[in-house]
Amino acid sequence: MMLSKKTKYVLLAGLVLGLAVIYVPLVVVLLNSVNSDTTFGWPPSGFTFEWWGRAAQNEGVLRALVTSLEAGLAATVLALVLGMMAAFALQRYRFFGKDTVSLLIILPIALPGIVTGIALNNAFRTILGVDLGLFTAIVAHATFCIVVVFNNVVARLRRMGGNLEEASMDLGADGITTFRLVTFPMLRSALLAGGLLAFALSFDEIIVTTFTLGAGLQTLPIWILDNLFRPNQAPVVNVVAAVLIVVSTVPVYLAQRLSGDTASGGRL
Amino acid sequence: MSIAASVSGFLYRKPRLRLGMLLSAPLLWLGLAYLGALAALFVTAFWHTDTFTGQVVTEWSLDNFATLFRDEVYRTITVRTLGIAVAVTVIDAVIAFPMAFYMAKFASPRAQRVLVIAVMTPLWASYLVKAYSWRIMLSGNGLIGWLFGATPGYGLAATVITLSYLWLPYMILPIYAGLDRLPNSLVEASGDLGGRPWGTFRSVVLPLTFPAIVAGSIFTFSLTLGDYITVKIVGGANQMLGNVVYDNIGAANNLPFAATVATVPVVIMLVYLAAVRRTGALDNL
């Protein structure tokens, strides 16, 4: 590039500043969870693990954690199955309506969350007559997690082409054997990455969850929202927020290390 | 021949059947359940709620839409929401461009990979926690006040700041991808022909990356239009379209009107998508 040194340094400053803006608020939340002061006061007045201890014994938090894990795991499994099927269909076949199907897969995440949320809420309650519970939240989460698995698997299928599978068939392996010994092993890391991302997405989701989780149940984000405006809960809220940051960024980091395919834009 | 082998042989000879089996479950799930739910939602927008029983009455009328357009409150809220979405988009584009430019044009391949991960990872950190972190940052004695001696407090400014923060990575990544595709030789040629950096930026770089910026704006726009939690956390007394939808589902128990209001962001998005289609932004998503 033939741009001046000065431009380069100005841009670098912009980048560093931008990254600082991205990370500072997250670090503040992490620091705040070990801040002995119970308000948002800056700078932190002292260091303590007391709130972490209290959060670990808080029944509401623990129940919310269990619900989050159950919903996340179940939605991830469903999304893996459905996302992989859709990916194979769209990557390996030509058929009428193909573009519509791929749009359909993106739709639950492209529309504002509140639209997806009330659409499903309305469908469960007034059309299907199903009471909201953990099950309905899992269905909703799986719906918007499919796209994550789909994207990862499609990217991998595109990259690996069909030569190895054809070779396997030429050498006499049947379709199932080829899938088991050739296709699946090559897909494994893409599936793992997709699954991790789907789990992280489900673990963090709040808007759709608000509308599809039964009364009396809470996921961690919903627990935070319910307790956000209660001053005496502030320290525990800080700990749960810190946990959410750590728990959700680790799988994403791992997923990106695992597959170079995930560098697509946005949350897709 | 084993059963498995004969089944797989049979399927191998019937590609349409294989496709059908692969598509059946995802299509049933998304096509029937999800599209059906969306369709039902928009049908509900034309119904209304019985004021006494709170039950949905399935009579067709445009009353909800009439209320939406006639009522001053909803107009104000729609304009406010749009204003916030525009402000957030512009702020994000201005912050994201230099970051993406450095990442795409100056960073080494290894640094590029690290930087993409550095931008992507917090993207997935909880939306709620990120909004909450700004509540902490902007509070009376928070970090912002400590650094600058004053804080904007909770209100519209805080909402714009927080939403810009939340959606920033969605703007950086498409612009980065767009700049990454822009050949360096074009920039160099412009320089060789006597273009000053600013001129090169304005007449070469910007037009070629415009579709990428628009692609990013689709996210910042759509996500802002549907938001109701951020404004609850840092927005003070202000409301956005999402809050009206939320309140009508919960407290007011008026699902039909909530559905009517929910069509506003969807329509705005559809108009926006139709408008930007020609820029090629949709291929940049």
Coordinates of C-alpha atoms in Angstrom, one line a residue:
Chain A
M1 CA 0.0 0.0 0.0
M2 CA 1.2 3.4 -0.9
L3 CA -0.4 5.3 1.8
S4 CA 1.6 7.6 4.0
K5 CA 3.1 6.6 7.3
K6 CA 0.9 9.2 9.0
T7 CA -2.3 7.6 7.6
K8 CA -1.2 4.2 8.7
Y9 CA -0.6 5.4 12.3
V10 CA -3.9 7.3 12.4
L11 CA -5.7 4.1 11.3
L12 CA -3.8 2.0 13.8
A13 CA -4.8 4.4 16.5
G14 CA -8.4 4.1 15.4
L15 CA -8.1 0.3 15.5
V16 CA -6.6 0.3 19.0
L17 CA -9.1 2.7 20.3
G18 CA -12.0 0.7 18.7
L19 CA -10.7 -2.5 20.3
A20 CA -10.4 -0.8 23.6
V21 CA -14.0 0.4 23.4
I22 CA -15.0 -3.2 22.6
Y23 CA -13.2 -4.7 25.5
V24 CA -13.3 -2.1 28.3
P25 CA -17.0 -2.5 29.2
L26 CA -16.5 -6.3 29.4
V27 CA -13.5 -5.9 31.6
V28 CA -15.4 -3.5 33.8
V29 CA -18.1 -6.1 34.3
L30 CA -15.5 -8.8 35.2
L31 CA -13.8 -6.4 37.6
N32 CA -17.1 -5.4 39.1
S33 CA -17.8 -9.0 40.0
V34 CA -14.9 -8.9 42.4
N35 CA -15.5 -5.4 43.6
S36 CA -16.1 -5.2 47.4
D37 CA -18.3 -2.2 46.9
T38 CA -21.9 -3.1 46.1
T39 CA -22.6 -0.1 43.7
F40 CA -21.1 0.6 40.3
G41 CA -18.6 3.0 41.8
W42 CA -15.3 3.5 40.0
P43 CA -12.5 2.9 40.8
P44 CA -13.3 -0.4 42.6
S45 CA -12.7 0.1 46.3
G46 CA -11.4 -3.4 47.1
F47 CA -11.1 -7.0 46.0
T48 CA -13.4 -9.8 47.2
F49 CA -14.7 -13.2 46.0
E50 CA -17.6 -12.9 48.4
W51 CA -20.2 -12.3 45.7
W52 CA -18.9 -15.3 43.7
G53 CA -19.5 -17.4 46.8
R54 CA -22.9 -16.0 47.3
A55 CA -23.9 -16.5 43.6
A56 CA -22.7 -20.1 43.8
Q57 CA -25.2 -20.7 46.6
N58 CA -28.0 -18.6 45.2
E59 CA -30.8 -21.0 44.4
G60 CA -32.4 -18.8 41.7
V61 CA -29.1 -18.5 39.9
L62 CA -28.4 -22.2 40.1
R63 CA -31.8 -23.2 38.8
A64 CA -31.4 -20.6 36.0
L65 CA -28.0 -22.1 35.1
V66 CA -29.5 -25.6 34.9
T67 CA -32.3 -24.3 32.7
S68 CA -29.8 -22.5 30.5
L69 CA -27.7 -25.6 30.1
E70 CA -30.7 -27.9 29.4
A71 CA -32.1 -25.5 26.8
G72 CA -28.7 -24.9 25.2
L73 CA -27.8 -28.6 25.0
A74 CA -31.2 -29.7 23.6
A75 CA -31.4 -26.9 21.1
T76 CA -27.8 -27.6 20.0
V77 CA -28.6 -31.3 19.4
L78 CA -31.7 -30.4 17.4
A79 CA -29.9 -27.7 15.4
L80 CA -27.0 -30.1 14.6
V81 CA -29.4 -32.6 13.1
L82 CA -31.6 -30.2 11.2
G83 CA -28.7 -27.9 10.2
M84 CA -26.7 -30.8 8.9
M85 CA -29.6 -32.2 6.9
A86 CA -30.4 -28.8 5.4
A87 CA -26.7 -28.2 4.6
F88 CA -26.4 -31.5 2.7
A89 CA -29.6 -30.9 0.8
L90 CA -28.6 -27.4 -0.3
Q91 CA -25.0 -28.0 -1.0
R92 CA -25.3 -31.3 -2.8
Y93 CA -28.5 -31.0 -4.8
R94 CA -30.1 -28.6 -7.2
F95 CA -33.8 -28.2 -6.9
F96 CA -36.7 -25.8 -7.3
G97 CA -37.1 -23.4 -4.5
K98 CA -33.5 -23.7 -3.3
D99 CA -33.0 -20.0 -2.7
T100 CA -36.2 -19.8 -0.8
V101 CA -35.1 -22.6 1.5
S102 CA -31.8 -20.9 2.2
L103 CA -33.6 -17.6 3.0
L104 CA -35.9 -19.6 5.3
I105 CA -32.9 -20.8 7.3
I106 CA -31.6 -17.3 7.8
L107 CA -35.0 -15.7 8.5
P108 CA -35.4 -16.6 12.3
I109 CA -32.2 -14.6 13.0
A110 CA -32.5 -11.9 10.3
L111 CA -35.9 -10.7 11.6
P112 CA -35.8 -8.6 14.8
G113 CA -35.9 -11.0 17.8
I114 CA -39.1 -9.5 19.1
V115 CA -40.9 -10.5 15.9
T116 CA -39.6 -14.1 16.0
G117 CA -40.4 -14.1 19.7
I118 CA -44.1 -13.1 19.5
A119 CA -44.6 -15.1 16.3
L120 CA -43.6 -18.3 18.2
N121 CA -45.4 -17.3 21.4
N122 CA -48.6 -16.7 19.4
A123 CA -48.2 -20.0 17.5
F124 CA -47.6 -22.0 20.7
R125 CA -50.3 -20.5 22.8
T126 CA -53.2 -19.6 20.5
I127 CA -52.7 -21.9 17.5
L128 CA -51.2 -25.1 18.8
G129 CA -52.6 -24.7 22.3
V130 CA -49.3 -25.7 23.9
D131 CA -48.4 -24.3 27.4
L132 CA -45.1 -22.5 27.5
G133 CA -42.4 -24.4 29.2
L134 CA -38.9 -25.5 28.8
F135 CA -39.9 -27.5 25.7
T136 CA -41.2 -24.5 23.8
A137 CA -38.1 -22.5 24.6
I138 CA -36.0 -25.4 23.2
V139 CA -38.0 -25.4 20.0
A140 CA -37.5 -21.7 19.6
H141 CA -33.8 -21.8 20.3
A142 CA -33.3 -24.7 17.9
T143 CA -35.1 -22.6 15.2
F144 CA -32.6 -19.8 15.3
C145 CA -29.6 -22.1 16.0
I146 CA -30.0 -24.1 12.8
V147 CA -28.4 -21.4 10.7
V148 CA -25.2 -21.5 12.7
V149 CA -24.7 -25.2 12.2
F150 CA -25.9 -24.9 8.6
N151 CA -23.3 -22.2 7.7
N152 CA -20.5 -24.1 9.2
V153 CA -21.4 -27.4 7.5
V154 CA -22.1 -25.8 4.1
A155 CA -18.7 -24.0 4.2
R156 CA -16.9 -27.2 5.0
L157 CA -18.8 -29.2 2.3
R158 CA -18.0 -26.5 -0.2
R159 CA -14.4 -26.7 0.6
M160 CA -14.0 -30.4 0.6
G161 CA -15.8 -31.0 -2.7
G162 CA -17.0 -34.5 -3.7
N163 CA -13.8 -36.2 -5.0
L164 CA -13.0 -38.2 -1.9
E165 CA -16.5 -39.5 -1.6
E166 CA -16.5 -40.5 -5.2
A167 CA -13.2 -42.3 -4.8
S168 CA -14.6 -44.1 -1.8
M169 CA -17.6 -45.2 -3.8
D170 CA -15.4 -46.2 -6.7
L171 CA -13.4 -48.4 -4.4
G172 CA -16.6 -50.2 -3.5
A173 CA -17.9 -48.6 -0.3
D174 CA -21.6 -48.1 0.0
G175 CA -23.2 -44.8 0.8
I176 CA -23.4 -45.4 4.5
T177 CA -19.9 -46.6 4.8
T178 CA -18.6 -43.6 2.8
F179 CA -20.5 -41.3 5.2
R180 CA -19.2 -43.0 8.3
L181 CA -15.5 -43.4 7.2
V182 CA -15.0 -40.4 4.8
T183 CA -17.6 -37.7 4.9
F184 CA -18.3 -37.5 8.6
P185 CA -14.7 -37.4 9.8
M186 CA -14.1 -34.5 7.5
L187 CA -17.1 -32.7 8.8
R188 CA -16.5 -33.4 12.5
S189 CA -14.7 -30.2 13.3
A190 CA -17.2 -28.1 11.4
L191 CA -20.0 -29.8 13.4
L192 CA -18.2 -29.2 16.6
A193 CA -17.7 -25.5 15.8
G194 CA -21.3 -25.1 14.7
G195 CA -22.5 -26.9 17.8
L196 CA -20.3 -24.7 20.1
L197 CA -21.6 -21.5 18.4
A198 CA -25.2 -22.8 18.5
F199 CA -24.8 -23.4 22.2
A200 CA -23.3 -20.0 22.9
L201 CA -26.1 -18.4 20.9
S202 CA -28.8 -20.2 22.9
F203 CA -27.0 -19.6 26.2
D204 CA -27.1 -15.8 25.6
E205 CA -30.4 -15.4 23.9
I206 CA -32.9 -13.3 25.8
I207 CA -35.6 -11.8 23.6
V208 CA -37.0 -14.9 22.0
T209 CA -36.5 -16.7 25.3
T210 CA -38.6 -14.1 27.1
F211 CA -41.6 -15.0 24.9
T212 CA -41.2 -18.7 24.7
L213 CA -40.1 -19.9 28.2
G214 CA -42.8 -20.9 30.6
A215 CA -43.6 -18.7 33.6
G216 CA -41.6 -19.7 36.7
L217 CA -38.6 -20.8 34.6
Q218 CA -35.6 -18.6 34.1
T219 CA -32.4 -18.8 32.0
L220 CA -29.4 -16.9 33.2
P221 CA -30.0 -13.9 31.0
I222 CA -33.6 -13.8 32.1
W223 CA -32.5 -14.1 35.7
I224 CA -30.3 -11.1 35.2
L225 CA -33.0 -9.0 33.6
D226 CA -35.5 -9.9 36.4
N227 CA -32.9 -8.9 39.1
L228 CA -31.3 -6.0 37.3
F229 CA -33.4 -3.3 39.0
R230 CA -33.2 -4.8 42.5
P231 CA -30.4 -2.9 44.3
N232 CA -29.7 -5.7 46.9
Q233 CA -29.1 -8.2 44.1
A234 CA -26.5 -6.1 42.3
P235 CA -23.4 -8.0 43.5
V236 CA -24.9 -11.4 42.4
V237 CA -26.0 -9.9 39.1
N238 CA -22.4 -8.8 38.5
V239 CA -21.2 -12.3 39.1
V240 CA -23.8 -13.8 36.7
A241 CA -22.9 -11.2 34.1
A242 CA -19.2 -12.1 34.5
V243 CA -20.0 -15.8 34.2
L244 CA -22.0 -15.2 31.0
I245 CA -19.1 -13.3 29.4
V246 CA -16.7 -16.1 30.1
V247 CA -19.0 -18.9 29.3
S248 CA -20.1 -17.5 26.0
T249 CA -16.9 -16.2 24.6
V250 CA -14.8 -19.4 25.3
P251 CA -16.8 -21.6 22.9
V252 CA -16.8 -18.9 20.3
Y253 CA -13.0 -18.6 20.6
L254 CA -12.6 -22.3 20.4
A255 CA -15.0 -22.6 17.4
Q256 CA -13.0 -20.0 15.5
R257 CA -9.7 -21.8 16.2
L258 CA -11.3 -25.0 15.1
S259 CA -12.5 -24.0 11.7
G260 CA -11.4 -21.3 9.4
D261 CA -14.9 -21.3 7.9
T262 CA -16.6 -19.3 10.6
A263 CA -15.3 -15.9 9.5
S264 CA -18.6 -15.0 8.0
G265 CA -20.1 -11.6 8.8
G266 CA -22.7 -10.9 11.4
R267 CA -24.1 -13.5 13.7
L268 CA -24.7 -15.9 10.9
Chain B
M1 CA -25.5 -58.2 0.9
S2 CA -26.3 -56.7 4.3
I3 CA -29.5 -54.7 4.9
A4 CA -27.5 -51.5 5.4
A5 CA -25.7 -52.0 2.1
S6 CA -29.0 -52.7 0.2
V7 CA -30.7 -49.7 1.8
S8 CA -27.8 -47.4 0.9
G9 CA -27.7 -48.9 -2.6
F10 CA -31.4 -48.2 -3.0
L11 CA -31.0 -44.7 -1.9
Y12 CA -28.0 -44.2 -4.1
R13 CA -30.1 -44.9 -7.2
K14 CA -32.8 -42.5 -6.0
P15 CA -31.3 -39.0 -5.5
R16 CA -34.7 -37.3 -5.4
L17 CA -35.7 -39.5 -2.5
R18 CA -32.5 -38.8 -0.7
L19 CA -33.1 -35.1 -1.2
G20 CA -36.6 -35.4 0.0
M21 CA -35.5 -37.2 3.2
L22 CA -32.8 -34.6 3.8
L23 CA -35.2 -31.7 3.3
S24 CA -38.3 -33.1 5.1
A25 CA -37.4 -32.4 8.7
P26 CA -35.8 -28.9 8.2
L27 CA -38.6 -27.9 5.9
L28 CA -41.3 -29.1 8.2
W29 CA -39.7 -27.3 11.1
L30 CA -38.9 -24.0 9.4
G31 CA -41.4 -23.9 6.6
L32 CA -44.5 -25.1 8.4
A33 CA -43.8 -24.2 12.0
Y34 CA -41.9 -21.0 11.7
L35 CA -43.4 -19.5 8.5
G36 CA -46.8 -20.6 9.7
A37 CA -46.2 -18.7 13.0
L38 CA -45.1 -15.6 11.1
A39 CA -48.1 -15.7 8.9
A40 CA -50.4 -16.2 11.9
L41 CA -48.8 -13.2 13.6
F42 CA -49.6 -11.0 10.7
V43 CA -53.1 -12.3 10.4
T44 CA -53.6 -11.5 14.1
A45 CA -52.6 -7.9 13.4
F46 CA -56.0 -7.5 11.8
W47 CA -58.0 -8.8 14.8
H48 CA -58.6 -7.2 18.1
T49 CA -58.9 -7.9 21.8
D50 CA -62.2 -7.9 23.7
T51 CA -61.8 -5.2 26.3
F52 CA -63.9 -7.1 28.9
T53 CA -62.7 -10.7 28.5
G54 CA -59.2 -10.0 27.2
Q55 CA -59.8 -12.7 24.6
V56 CA -58.7 -12.2 21.0
V57 CA -61.7 -11.6 18.7
T58 CA -61.2 -12.9 15.2
E59 CA -63.0 -10.1 13.3
W60 CA -61.1 -8.5 10.5
S61 CA -60.5 -4.8 10.6
L62 CA -57.9 -2.1 10.1
D63 CA -58.6 -0.5 13.4
N64 CA -55.2 -1.4 14.8
F65 CA -53.4 0.1 11.9
A66 CA -55.6 3.2 12.1
T67 CA -54.7 3.7 15.8
L68 CA -51.0 3.2 14.9
F69 CA -51.0 5.9 12.2
R70 CA -53.4 8.3 13.9
D71 CA -52.0 8.3 17.4
E72 CA -49.4 10.9 18.1
V73 CA -47.6 8.7 20.6
Y74 CA -46.9 5.9 18.1
R75 CA -45.7 8.4 15.4
T76 CA -43.3 9.9 17.9
I77 CA -42.0 6.5 18.9
T78 CA -41.6 5.3 15.3
V79 CA -39.6 8.5 14.4
R80 CA -37.5 8.1 17.6
T81 CA -36.7 4.5 16.8
L82 CA -35.8 5.4 13.2
G83 CA -33.7 8.3 14.4
I84 CA -31.8 6.0 16.9
A85 CA -31.3 3.4 14.1
V86 CA -29.8 6.0 11.7
A87 CA -27.6 7.5 14.5
V88 CA -26.3 4.1 15.5
T89 CA -25.6 3.1 11.9
V90 CA -23.7 6.3 11.2
I91 CA -21.6 6.1 14.4
D92 CA -20.8 2.4 13.7
A93 CA -19.8 3.1 10.1
V94 CA -17.5 5.9 11.2
I95 CA -15.8 3.9 14.0
A96 CA -15.7 0.6 12.0
F97 CA -14.2 2.0 8.8
P98 CA -10.7 2.9 10.1
M99 CA -10.6 -0.3 12.1
A100 CA -11.5 -2.5 9.1
F101 CA -9.1 -0.5 6.9
Y102 CA -6.2 -1.2 9.1
M103 CA -7.1 -4.8 9.5
A104 CA -7.6 -5.4 5.8
K105 CA -4.7 -3.4 4.3
F106 CA -1.9 -3.1 6.9
A107 CA -2.1 -6.0 9.2
S108 CA 0.0 -9.2 8.4
P109 CA -2.1 -12.3 7.6
R110 CA -1.4 -13.7 11.0
A111 CA -2.4 -10.4 12.7
Q112 CA -5.5 -10.3 10.5
R113 CA -6.7 -13.7 11.8
V114 CA -6.1 -12.6 15.4
L115 CA -7.9 -9.3 14.9
V116 CA -10.9 -11.0 13.3
I117 CA -11.1 -13.3 16.3
A118 CA -10.7 -10.3 18.6
V119 CA -13.6 -8.5 17.0
M120 CA -15.8 -11.6 16.6
T121 CA -15.5 -13.1 20.1
P122 CA -17.1 -10.3 22.1
L123 CA -19.8 -10.2 19.5
W124 CA -21.2 -13.4 21.0
A125 CA -20.9 -12.2 24.6
S126 CA -24.3 -11.9 26.0
Y127 CA -26.3 -9.0 24.5
L128 CA -27.8 -8.4 27.9
V129 CA -24.5 -8.3 29.7
K130 CA -23.2 -5.8 27.2
A131 CA -26.2 -3.5 27.7
Y132 CA -25.7 -4.0 31.4
S133 CA -22.0 -3.1 31.2
W134 CA -23.0 0.3 29.8
R135 CA -25.4 0.8 32.7
I136 CA -22.4 0.4 34.9
M137 CA -20.1 2.5 32.7
L138 CA -22.6 5.4 32.5
S139 CA -23.8 5.3 36.1
G140 CA -23.4 8.4 38.2
N141 CA -20.0 7.4 39.7
G142 CA -19.0 4.9 36.9
L143 CA -15.9 4.7 34.7
I144 CA -17.1 7.4 32.2
G145 CA -17.8 9.9 34.9
W146 CA -14.5 9.1 36.5
L147 CA -12.6 9.5 33.2
F148 CA -14.3 12.5 31.7
G149 CA -15.8 14.2 34.8
A150 CA -19.3 13.9 33.5
T151 CA -21.7 11.2 32.2
P152 CA -24.6 11.5 29.7
G153 CA -26.7 9.6 32.3
Y154 CA -29.5 7.3 31.2
G155 CA -31.5 8.5 28.2
L156 CA -31.4 8.8 24.4
A157 CA -27.7 9.4 24.3
A158 CA -27.0 6.4 26.5
T159 CA -29.3 4.3 24.2
V160 CA -27.5 5.4 21.1
I161 CA -24.1 4.7 22.7
T162 CA -25.1 1.3 24.0
L163 CA -26.7 0.2 20.7
S164 CA -23.7 1.4 18.7
Y165 CA -21.5 -0.6 21.0
L166 CA -23.7 -3.7 20.7
W167 CA -23.8 -3.7 16.9
L168 CA -20.3 -2.4 16.1
P169 CA -18.8 -5.8 15.2
Y170 CA -21.6 -6.4 12.8
M171 CA -20.4 -3.3 10.9
I172 CA -16.7 -4.0 11.2
L173 CA -16.9 -7.5 9.7
P174 CA -18.7 -6.8 6.4
I175 CA -16.5 -3.7 5.8
Y176 CA -13.4 -5.7 6.6
A177 CA -14.5 -8.3 4.1
G178 CA -15.3 -5.6 1.5
L179 CA -11.9 -3.9 1.9
D180 CA -10.1 -7.3 1.9
R181 CA -11.6 -7.9 -1.6
L182 CA -10.5 -4.4 -2.8
P183 CA -7.3 -4.8 -4.8
N184 CA -4.4 -2.8 -3.5
S185 CA -3.4 -2.1 -7.1
L186 CA -6.4 0.2 -7.5
V187 CA -5.4 2.3 -4.6
E188 CA -1.8 2.4 -5.8
A189 CA -2.9 3.3 -9.3
S190 CA -4.9 6.2 -7.9
G191 CA -1.8 7.4 -6.0
D192 CA 0.4 7.0 -9.1
L193 CA -2.0 9.2 -11.0
G194 CA -1.6 11.9 -8.5
G195 CA -4.5 11.2 -6.2
R196 CA -4.0 12.5 -2.7
P197 CA -5.0 10.1 0.1
W198 CA -8.3 11.8 0.7
G199 CA -9.2 12.0 -3.0
T200 CA -8.3 8.3 -3.4
F201 CA -10.5 7.5 -0.4
R202 CA -13.4 9.5 -1.7
S203 CA -13.3 8.4 -5.4
V204 CA -11.9 4.9 -5.2
V205 CA -12.1 3.2 -1.8
L206 CA -15.5 4.5 -0.7
P207 CA -17.5 3.8 -3.8
L208 CA -16.1 0.2 -4.0
T209 CA -16.7 -0.5 -0.3
F210 CA -20.1 1.2 -0.2
P211 CA -22.0 -2.1 -0.7
A212 CA -20.2 -3.5 2.3
I213 CA -21.1 -0.6 4.5
V214 CA -24.7 -1.0 3.4
A215 CA -24.5 -4.7 4.3
G216 CA -23.3 -3.7 7.8
S217 CA -26.1 -1.2 8.1
I218 CA -28.7 -3.9 7.5
F219 CA -27.6 -5.5 10.8
T220 CA -27.4 -2.2 12.7
F221 CA -30.7 -1.1 11.4
S222 CA -32.7 -4.3 11.8
L223 CA -31.3 -5.0 15.3
T224 CA -32.0 -1.5 16.5
L225 CA -35.5 -1.5 15.2
G226 CA -36.5 -4.5 17.2
D227 CA -34.7 -3.6 20.4
Y228 CA -36.5 -3.0 23.6
I229 CA -34.2 -4.2 26.4
T230 CA -31.3 -1.8 25.9
V231 CA -33.7 1.2 26.1
K232 CA -35.2 -0.4 29.3
I233 CA -31.8 -0.7 30.8
V234 CA -30.2 2.7 29.9
G235 CA -32.9 4.6 28.1
G236 CA -34.6 6.4 31.0
A237 CA -38.2 7.0 30.2
N238 CA -37.9 6.8 26.4
Q239 CA -39.6 4.1 24.5
M240 CA -38.9 2.4 21.2
L241 CA -41.2 0.3 18.9
G242 CA -40.0 -2.8 20.6
N243 CA -41.2 -1.6 24.0
V244 CA -44.7 -0.9 22.6
V245 CA -44.8 -4.5 21.2
Y246 CA -43.5 -5.9 24.5
D247 CA -45.9 -3.9 26.7
N248 CA -48.9 -4.9 24.6
I249 CA -48.1 -8.5 25.0
G250 CA -47.4 -8.4 28.7
A251 CA -49.2 -5.7 30.7
A252 CA -51.8 -4.6 28.2
N253 CA -52.5 -8.1 27.0
N254 CA -53.3 -6.9 23.5
L255 CA -51.6 -9.4 21.2
P256 CA -53.3 -8.1 18.0
F257 CA -52.1 -4.6 18.6
A258 CA -48.6 -5.9 19.4
A259 CA -48.6 -7.8 16.1
T260 CA -49.7 -4.6 14.3
V261 CA -46.8 -2.6 15.8
A262 CA -44.4 -5.5 15.1
T263 CA -45.2 -5.1 11.4
V264 CA -43.6 -1.6 11.4
P265 CA -40.0 -2.8 11.8
V266 CA -40.6 -5.6 9.4
V267 CA -42.0 -3.2 6.8
I268 CA -39.2 -0.7 7.3
M269 CA -36.7 -3.5 6.9
L270 CA -38.3 -4.8 3.7
V271 CA -38.4 -1.3 2.2
Y272 CA -34.8 -0.8 3.2
L273 CA -33.7 -4.1 1.7
A274 CA -35.6 -3.3 -1.5
A275 CA -33.9 0.1 -1.6
V276 CA -30.3 -1.2 -1.1
R277 CA -30.8 -4.3 -3.3
R278 CA -29.3 -2.5 -6.3
T279 CA -26.1 -1.5 -4.5
G280 CA -25.3 -5.2 -4.3
A281 CA -25.2 -5.1 -0.5
L282 CA -27.2 -8.3 -0.2
D283 CA -24.4 -10.3 -1.8
N284 CA -22.1 -8.9 0.9
L285 CA -24.0 -10.4 3.8

